[in-house]
PDB file of C-alpha atoms and ligand atoms in Angstrom:
ATOM      1  CA  MET J   1     -23.514  10.934   9.514  1.00 95.00           C
ATOM      2  CA  ASP J   2     -21.727  10.639   5.394  1.00 93.00           C
ATOM      3  CA  ALA J   3     -18.956   8.148   5.807  1.00 84.00           C
ATOM      4  CA  LYS J   4     -16.855   9.624   2.735  1.00 86.00           C
ATOM      5  CA  ALA J   5     -15.238  12.770   4.782  1.00 93.00           C
ATOM      6  CA  MET J   6     -12.599   9.338   5.830  1.00 86.00           C
ATOM      7  CA  TYR J   7     -11.431  10.996   2.048  1.00 83.00           C
ATOM      8  CA  ARG J   8     -10.953  14.111   2.992  1.00 90.00           C
ATOM      9  CA  LEU J   9      -8.582  12.646   5.230  1.00 91.00           C
ATOM     10  CA  SER J  10      -4.741  13.008   3.657  1.00 91.00           C
ATOM     11  CA  TYR J  11      -2.457  10.230   2.691  1.00 93.00           C
ATOM     12  CA  GLY J  12       0.605   9.349   1.540  1.00 96.00           C
ATOM     13  CA  LEU J  13       1.348   6.294  -0.242  1.00 97.00           C
ATOM     14  CA  PHE J  14       4.955   4.392   0.307  1.00 98.00           C
ATOM     15  CA  VAL J  15       6.484   0.826  -0.683  1.00 98.00           C
ATOM     16  CA  LEU J  16       6.775  -0.795   2.877  1.00 98.00           C
ATOM     17  CA  THR J  17      10.273  -3.467   3.119  1.00 98.00           C
ATOM     18  CA  ALA J  18      11.737  -5.622   5.277  1.00 98.00           C
ATOM     19  CA  ARG J  19      13.588  -9.144   5.027  1.00 96.00           C
ATOM     20  CA  GLY J  20      12.746 -12.899   4.804  1.00 92.00           C
ATOM     21  CA  ASP J  21      13.265 -14.898   7.450  1.00 88.00           C
ATOM     22  CA  GLY J  22      14.840 -17.152   5.772  1.00 87.00           C
ATOM     23  CA  SER J  23      11.580 -20.066   5.251  1.00 86.00           C
ATOM     24  CA  GLY J  24       9.949 -17.518   2.518  1.00 83.00           C
ATOM     25  CA  VAL J  25      11.419 -14.656  -0.214  1.00 86.00           C
ATOM     26  CA  SER J  26      14.360 -13.039   1.567  1.00 90.00           C
ATOM     27  CA  ASP J  27      13.040  -9.530   1.152  1.00 95.00           C
ATOM     28  CA  ASN J  28       9.280  -8.555   0.454  1.00 96.00           C
ATOM     29  CA  GLY J  29       7.162  -5.588   0.564  1.00 96.00           C
ATOM     30  CA  CYS J  30       3.559  -3.875   0.542  1.00 95.00           C
ATOM     31  CA  ILE J  31       2.293  -0.881  -0.787  1.00 95.00           C
ATOM     32  CA  ILE J  32       1.249   1.116   2.542  1.00 94.00           C
ATOM     33  CA  ASN J  33      -0.529   5.125   3.615  1.00 94.00           C
ATOM     34  CA  THR J  34      -0.203   5.169   6.778  1.00 95.00           C
ATOM     35  CA  ALA J  35       3.213   6.327   7.305  1.00 98.00           C
ATOM     36  CA  GLN J  36       3.861   9.255   9.329  1.00 97.00           C
ATOM     37  CA  GLN J  37       6.432  10.639  11.882  1.00 98.00           C
ATOM     38  CA  VAL J  38       5.448  11.327  15.128  1.00 98.00           C
ATOM     39  CA  THR J  39       8.132  12.506  17.000  1.00 98.00           C
ATOM     40  CA  THR J  40      10.988  14.674  16.142  1.00 98.00           C
ATOM     41  CA  ASP J  41      13.513  14.034  18.731  1.00 97.00           C
ATOM     42  CA  PRO J  42      13.668  11.073  19.255  1.00 97.00           C
ATOM     43  CA  ASN J  43      13.045  10.670  15.729  1.00 98.00           C
ATOM     44  CA  GLN J  44      10.341   7.817  15.586  1.00 98.00           C
ATOM     45  CA  ILE J  45       7.831   7.290  13.241  1.00 98.00           C
ATOM     46  CA  THR J  46       4.723   4.881  13.331  1.00 98.00           C
ATOM     47  CA  ILE J  47       2.811   3.075  10.230  1.00 98.00           C
ATOM     48  CA  ALA J  48      -0.325   0.723  10.582  1.00 97.00           C
ATOM     49  CA  VAL J  49       0.462  -2.973   8.961  1.00 96.00           C
ATOM     50  CA  ASN J  50      -2.976  -5.099   7.786  1.00 92.00           C
ATOM     51  CA  LYS J  51      -2.306  -8.530   9.302  1.00 93.00           C
ATOM     52  CA  ALA J  52      -2.904 -10.089   6.643  1.00 89.00           C
ATOM     53  CA  ASN J  53       0.078  -9.362   4.451  1.00 92.00           C
ATOM     54  CA  TYR J  54       3.058 -11.290   5.019  1.00 94.00           C
ATOM     55  CA  THR J  55       5.667  -8.198   4.870  1.00 96.00           C
ATOM     56  CA  HIS J  56       3.766  -7.830   8.803  1.00 96.00           C
ATOM     57  CA  ASP J  57       4.991 -10.816   9.373  1.00 96.00           C
ATOM     58  CA  LEU J  58       8.505 -10.309   8.983  1.00 97.00           C
ATOM     59  CA  ILE J  59       8.166  -6.742  10.732  1.00 98.00           C
ATOM     60  CA  MET J  60       6.347  -8.571  13.649  1.00 97.00           C
ATOM     61  CA  LYS J  61      10.072 -10.961  13.292  1.00 96.00           C
ATOM     62  CA  ASN J  62      12.108  -8.586  12.654  1.00 96.00           C
ATOM     63  CA  ARG J  63      11.622  -5.842  14.277  1.00 98.00           C
ATOM     64  CA  GLN J  64      13.049  -3.486  10.972  1.00 98.00           C
ATOM     65  CA  PHE J  65      11.963  -2.036   8.256  1.00 98.00           C
ATOM     66  CA  ASN J  66      12.000   0.865   4.930  1.00 98.00           C
ATOM     67  CA  VAL J  67       9.840   3.023   4.358  1.00 98.00           C
ATOM     68  CA  SER J  68       9.919   4.509   0.131  1.00 98.00           C
ATOM     69  CA  ILE J  69       8.146   6.911  -0.285  1.00 98.00           C
ATOM     70  CA  LEU J  70       6.478   7.043  -3.431  1.00 98.00           C
ATOM     71  CA  SER J  71       6.865  10.147  -5.852  1.00 98.00           C
ATOM     72  CA  GLU J  72       4.077  11.892  -8.650  1.00 98.00           C
ATOM     73  CA  ALA J  73       6.635   9.607 -11.069  1.00 98.00           C
ATOM     74  CA  ALA J  74       5.530   6.233  -9.856  1.00 97.00           C
ATOM     75  CA  GLY J  75       4.038   4.320 -12.170  1.00 96.00           C
ATOM     76  CA  PHE J  76       0.772   2.105 -11.325  1.00 94.00           C
ATOM     77  CA  ASP J  77       3.432  -1.535 -12.275  1.00 94.00           C
ATOM     78  CA  LEU J  78       4.196  -0.573  -9.170  1.00 95.00           C
ATOM     79  CA  PHE J  79       0.922  -0.740  -6.793  1.00 94.00           C
ATOM     80  CA  THR J  80       0.821  -4.022  -8.975  1.00 92.00           C
ATOM     81  CA  ARG J  81       3.983  -5.067  -8.850  1.00 95.00           C
ATOM     82  CA  PHE J  82       3.530  -4.465  -4.041  1.00 95.00           C
ATOM     83  CA  GLY J  83      -0.422  -3.796  -4.344  1.00 90.00           C
ATOM     84  CA  PHE J  84      -1.508  -6.168  -5.284  1.00 87.00           C
ATOM     85  CA  GLN J  85      -0.576  -9.880  -5.028  1.00 84.00           C
ATOM     86  CA  THR J  86       1.564 -11.522  -1.659  1.00 86.00           C
ATOM     87  CA  GLY J  87       4.893 -11.958  -0.606  1.00 87.00           C
ATOM     88  CA  ARG J  88       3.886 -15.390  -0.110  1.00 87.00           C
ATOM     89  CA  GLU J  89       3.816 -16.811  -3.586  1.00 86.00           C
ATOM     90  CA  HIS J  90       5.484 -14.446  -5.289  1.00 88.00           C
ATOM     91  CA  ASP J  91       8.798 -12.799  -4.932  1.00 93.00           C
ATOM     92  CA  LYS J  92       8.114  -8.794  -5.824  1.00 95.00           C
ATOM     93  CA  PHE J  93      11.677  -8.383  -6.409  1.00 95.00           C
ATOM     94  CA  ALA J  94      12.236 -10.827  -9.236  1.00 94.00           C
ATOM     95  CA  GLY J  95      12.626  -8.870 -12.146  1.00 94.00           C
ATOM     96  CA  PHE J  96      12.381  -5.529 -11.086  1.00 96.00           C
ATOM     97  CA  GLU J  97      16.794  -4.879 -11.191  1.00 95.00           C
ATOM     98  CA  GLY J  98      18.085  -2.343 -11.323  1.00 97.00           C
ATOM     99  CA  ASN J  99      14.769  -0.265  -9.384  1.00 98.00           C
ATOM    100  CA  PHE J 100      15.579  -0.988  -5.996  1.00 98.00           C
ATOM    101  CA  GLU J 101      18.985  -0.947  -3.707  1.00 98.00           C
ATOM    102  CA  ARG J 102      19.583  -2.469  -0.359  1.00 97.00           C
ATOM    103  CA  SER J 103      19.909   0.372   2.898  1.00 98.00           C
ATOM    104  CA  LYS J 104      22.820   0.264   6.045  1.00 97.00           C
ATOM    105  CA  ASN J 105      20.772  -2.330   8.052  1.00 97.00           C
ATOM    106  CA  GLY J 106      20.334  -4.552   5.159  1.00 96.00           C
ATOM    107  CA  ILE J 107      16.879  -4.120   3.841  1.00 98.00           C
ATOM    108  CA  VAL J 108      16.015  -2.876   0.636  1.00 98.00           C
ATOM    109  CA  TYR J 109      14.182  -0.414  -0.609  1.00 98.00           C
ATOM    110  CA  VAL J 110      12.856   1.184  -3.739  1.00 98.00           C
ATOM    111  CA  THR J 111      14.935   3.864  -5.544  1.00 98.00           C
ATOM    112  CA  SER J 112      12.196   4.477  -9.116  1.00 97.00           C
ATOM    113  CA  GLY J 113       9.105   6.368  -7.984  1.00 98.00           C
ATOM    114  CA  THR J 114       9.709   7.334  -5.110  1.00 98.00           C
ATOM    115  CA  ASN J 115      11.601  10.667  -4.302  1.00 98.00           C
ATOM    116  CA  ALA J 116      13.110   9.643  -0.120  1.00 98.00           C
ATOM    117  CA  PHE J 117      13.845   6.028   1.875  1.00 98.00           C
ATOM    118  CA  ILE J 118      13.245   6.074   6.123  1.00 98.00           C
ATOM    119  CA  SER J 119      14.219   3.118   8.073  1.00 98.00           C
ATOM    120  CA  ALA J 120      13.076   2.846  11.411  1.00 98.00           C
ATOM    121  CA  ASP J 121      13.563  -0.299  14.062  1.00 98.00           C
ATOM    122  CA  VAL J 122      10.208  -0.716  15.704  1.00 98.00           C
ATOM    123  CA  VAL J 123      10.454   0.533  19.658  1.00 98.00           C
ATOM    124  CA  SER J 124       6.668  -1.012  20.244  1.00 98.00           C
ATOM    125  CA  THR J 125       3.685  -2.685  18.810  1.00 98.00           C
ATOM    126  CA  VAL J 126       0.350  -2.079  19.776  1.00 98.00           C
ATOM    127  CA  ASP J 127      -2.408  -4.471  19.111  1.00 98.00           C
ATOM    128  CA  LEU J 128      -5.208  -2.426  16.226  1.00 98.00           C
ATOM    129  CA  GLY J 129      -7.656  -5.810  15.766  1.00 96.00           C
ATOM    130  CA  THR J 130      -7.375  -5.515  12.056  1.00 92.00           C
ATOM    131  CA  HIS J 131      -3.623  -3.995  12.172  1.00 95.00           C
ATOM    132  CA  THR J 132      -0.322  -3.563  13.950  1.00 98.00           C
ATOM    133  CA  LEU J 133       1.098  -0.436  14.987  1.00 98.00           C
ATOM    134  CA  PHE J 134       5.064  -0.469  15.001  1.00 98.00           C
ATOM    135  CA  ILE J 135       6.691   2.749  16.996  1.00 98.00           C
ATOM    136  CA  SER J 136       9.544   2.906  15.407  1.00 98.00           C
ATOM    137  CA  ARG J 137      13.074   5.105  15.663  1.00 98.00           C
ATOM    138  CA  VAL J 138      14.640   6.007  12.186  1.00 98.00           C
ATOM    139  CA  SER J 139      17.693   4.295  11.874  1.00 98.00           C
ATOM    140  CA  ASP J 140      18.845   6.142   8.171  1.00 98.00           C
ATOM    141  CA  MET J 141      17.438   8.487   5.668  1.00 98.00           C
ATOM    142  CA  ASP J 142      17.886   9.853   2.320  1.00 98.00           C
ATOM    143  CA  VAL J 143      16.753  11.954  -0.808  1.00 98.00           C
ATOM    144  CA  LEU J 144      16.351  10.334  -3.994  1.00 98.00           C
ATOM    145  CA  ASP J 145      14.932  12.976  -5.987  1.00 98.00           C
ATOM    146  CA  GLU J 146      14.693  16.214  -5.070  1.00 97.00           C
ATOM    147  CA  LYS J 147      12.172  17.599  -7.555  1.00 97.00           C
ATOM    148  CA  THR J 148       8.423  15.087  -8.070  1.00 98.00           C
ATOM    149  CA  PRO J 149       6.785  15.348  -5.379  1.00 98.00           C
ATOM    150  CA  SER J 150       5.421  13.078  -2.465  1.00 98.00           C
ATOM    151  CA  ALA J 151       1.871  11.280  -4.207  1.00 97.00           C
ATOM    152  CA  THR J 152      -0.889  11.155  -1.797  1.00 95.00           C
ATOM    153  CA  TYR J 153      -3.738   8.775  -2.024  1.00 90.00           C
ATOM    154  CA  ALA J 154      -5.282  11.304  -3.990  1.00 90.00           C
ATOM    155  CA  TYR J 155      -3.556  11.576  -6.874  1.00 94.00           C
ATOM    156  CA  TYR J 156      -3.452   8.109  -7.019  1.00 94.00           C
ATOM    157  CA  GLN J 157      -7.363   8.039  -6.915  1.00 89.00           C
ATOM    158  CA  SER J 158      -7.101  10.125  -9.847  1.00 92.00           C
ATOM    159  CA  ASN J 159      -3.628  10.266 -11.870  1.00 94.00           C
ATOM    160  CA  ILE J 160      -2.356   6.400 -11.266  1.00 94.00           C
ATOM    161  CA  LYS J 161      -4.280   4.306 -11.014  1.00 90.00           C
ATOM    162  CA  PRO J 162      -6.215   3.924 -14.334  1.00 86.00           C
ATOM    163  CA  ARG J 163      -9.775   5.069 -15.721  1.00 83.00           C
ATOM    164  CA  GLN J 164     -12.358   3.280 -15.713  1.00 78.00           C
ATOM    165  CA  GLN J 165     -13.887   3.148 -18.804  1.00 76.00           C
ATOM    166  CA  ALA J 166     -17.734   4.545 -18.506  1.00 78.00           C
ATOM    167  CA  PRO J 167     -20.214   2.097 -20.056  1.00 79.00           C
ATOM    168  CA  LYS J 168     -21.200   2.503 -24.037  1.00 82.00           C
ATOM    169  CA  LYS J 169     -24.755   4.548 -24.219  1.00 82.00           C
ATOM    170  CA  SER J 170     -26.325   1.123 -26.307  1.00 82.00           C
ATOM    171  CA  ALA J 171     -23.908  -1.337 -23.910  1.00 81.00           C
ATOM    172  CA  LYS J 172     -26.601  -3.997 -21.860  1.00 89.00           C
ATOM    173  CA  THR J 173     -25.262  -2.927 -18.354  1.00 88.00           C
ATOM    174  CA  LYS J 174     -25.593  -4.549 -14.927  1.00 90.00           C
ATOM    175  CA  THR J 175     -24.258  -3.273 -11.774  1.00 91.00           C
ATOM    176  CA  VAL J 176     -21.706  -5.049  -9.796  1.00 94.00           C
ATOM    177  CA  TRP J 177     -19.445  -3.607  -6.764  1.00 96.00           C
ATOM    178  CA  ARG J 178     -16.320  -2.124  -7.276  1.00 94.00           C
ATOM    179  CA  CYS J 179     -12.936  -2.295  -4.705  1.00 92.00           C
ATOM    180  CA  ARG J 180     -12.222   2.007  -5.553  1.00 89.00           C
ATOM    181  CA  ILE J 181      -8.505   0.868  -4.411  1.00 87.00           C
ATOM    182  CA  CYS J 182      -7.902  -1.728  -6.747  1.00 86.00           C
ATOM    183  CA  GLY J 183     -10.757  -2.557  -9.363  1.00 87.00           C
ATOM    184  CA  TYR J 184     -11.754  -5.296  -8.555  1.00 90.00           C
ATOM    185  CA  ILE J 185     -15.338  -6.382  -9.835  1.00 93.00           C
ATOM    186  CA  TYR J 186     -17.658  -8.684  -6.513  1.00 95.00           C
ATOM    187  CA  GLU J 187     -21.003  -9.445  -8.216  1.00 94.00           C
ATOM    188  CA  GLY J 188     -24.043  -9.914  -6.714  1.00 88.00           C
ATOM    189  CA  ASP J 189     -26.489  -7.365  -5.357  1.00 88.00           C
ATOM    190  CA  GLU J 190     -25.180  -7.319  -1.517  1.00 92.00           C
ATOM    191  CA  LEU J 191     -21.837  -6.760  -0.158  1.00 94.00           C
ATOM    192  CA  PRO J 192     -21.481  -8.582   2.804  1.00 94.00           C
ATOM    193  CA  ALA J 193     -20.080  -6.061   5.852  1.00 94.00           C
ATOM    194  CA  ASP J 194     -17.196  -7.666   6.674  1.00 93.00           C
ATOM    195  CA  PHE J 195     -16.349  -7.754   2.780  1.00 94.00           C
ATOM    196  CA  ILE J 196     -12.029  -8.654   2.093  1.00 90.00           C
ATOM    197  CA  CYS J 197     -11.059  -7.095  -1.262  1.00 91.00           C
ATOM    198  CA  PRO J 198      -8.949 -11.040  -2.001  1.00 87.00           C
ATOM    199  CA  VAL J 199      -6.658  -8.706  -4.461  1.00 85.00           C
ATOM    200  CA  CYS J 200      -5.403  -5.671  -1.776  1.00 85.00           C
ATOM    201  CA  LYS J 201      -7.182  -6.159   1.134  1.00 84.00           C
ATOM    202  CA  HIS J 202      -9.438  -3.557   1.971  1.00 87.00           C
ATOM    203  CA  GLY J 203     -12.848  -3.349   3.147  1.00 89.00           C
ATOM    204  CA  ALA J 204     -16.314  -3.575   1.670  1.00 93.00           C
ATOM    205  CA  SER J 205     -16.377   0.922   3.224  1.00 90.00           C
ATOM    206  CA  ASP J 206     -13.985   0.653   0.044  1.00 90.00           C
ATOM    207  CA  PHE J 207     -16.387  -0.280  -2.501  1.00 94.00           C
ATOM    208  CA  GLU J 208     -18.954   1.601  -4.708  1.00 93.00           C
ATOM    209  CA  ARG J 209     -22.291   0.220  -6.612  1.00 93.00           C
ATOM    210  CA  VAL J 210     -21.513   0.852 -10.044  1.00 92.00           C
ATOM    211  CA  GLU J 211     -23.229  -0.054 -13.616  1.00 89.00           C
ATOM    212  CA  ILE J 212     -20.302  -1.702 -16.007  1.00 89.00           C
ATOM    213  CA  GLU J 213     -20.997  -3.773 -19.344  1.00 86.00           C
ATOM    214  CA  ALA J 214     -22.608  -6.361 -19.260  1.00 83.00           C
TER     215      ALA J 214
HETATM  216 FE1   FE D 301      -9.040  -3.950  -3.815  1.00 87.74          FE
END
């Protein structure tokens, strides 16, 4: 069995946004790769969201969200802003003025580095253990950029994520575990099977063994 088969599935990338619950930030968002249309009549989409994400809890409470579809114009800073910090401690929209708007449901959507957005109301949820699957009905949507293709996960890996420097030939090196998603480094011979990346929340299967400069 070759677990890399999973990398052959194609995914899009999205900023998932929800409104605050009054106890913290007024708006929050995170990056997901799990939005898809599942029926056209009625028009329904599903999203799967890691329970560790603050956005997950907000959608559980408010039952509404927006999905902004990331395009090939998205920079790595968008991923850093929405994917590699938590809305429990940071207002992810602070200093982001001019790059988002509010749709009819009152929830923000991202207008830069995206090519469309979809608003949806949660119809039902399925508990998947680490994640919740939200089955949702589309309430509004619009195209934001006619020309730029949507960013696939493969496009992110090869074009948006900064290239990791290979160690110089002469340099002293050490072998570490590196998160394929965000680049976080875990030092140690064995990566625990239940390890969760502290930065992007992906699991041990998204880590690879690499040599870096010591
Ligand atoms: Fe990571």
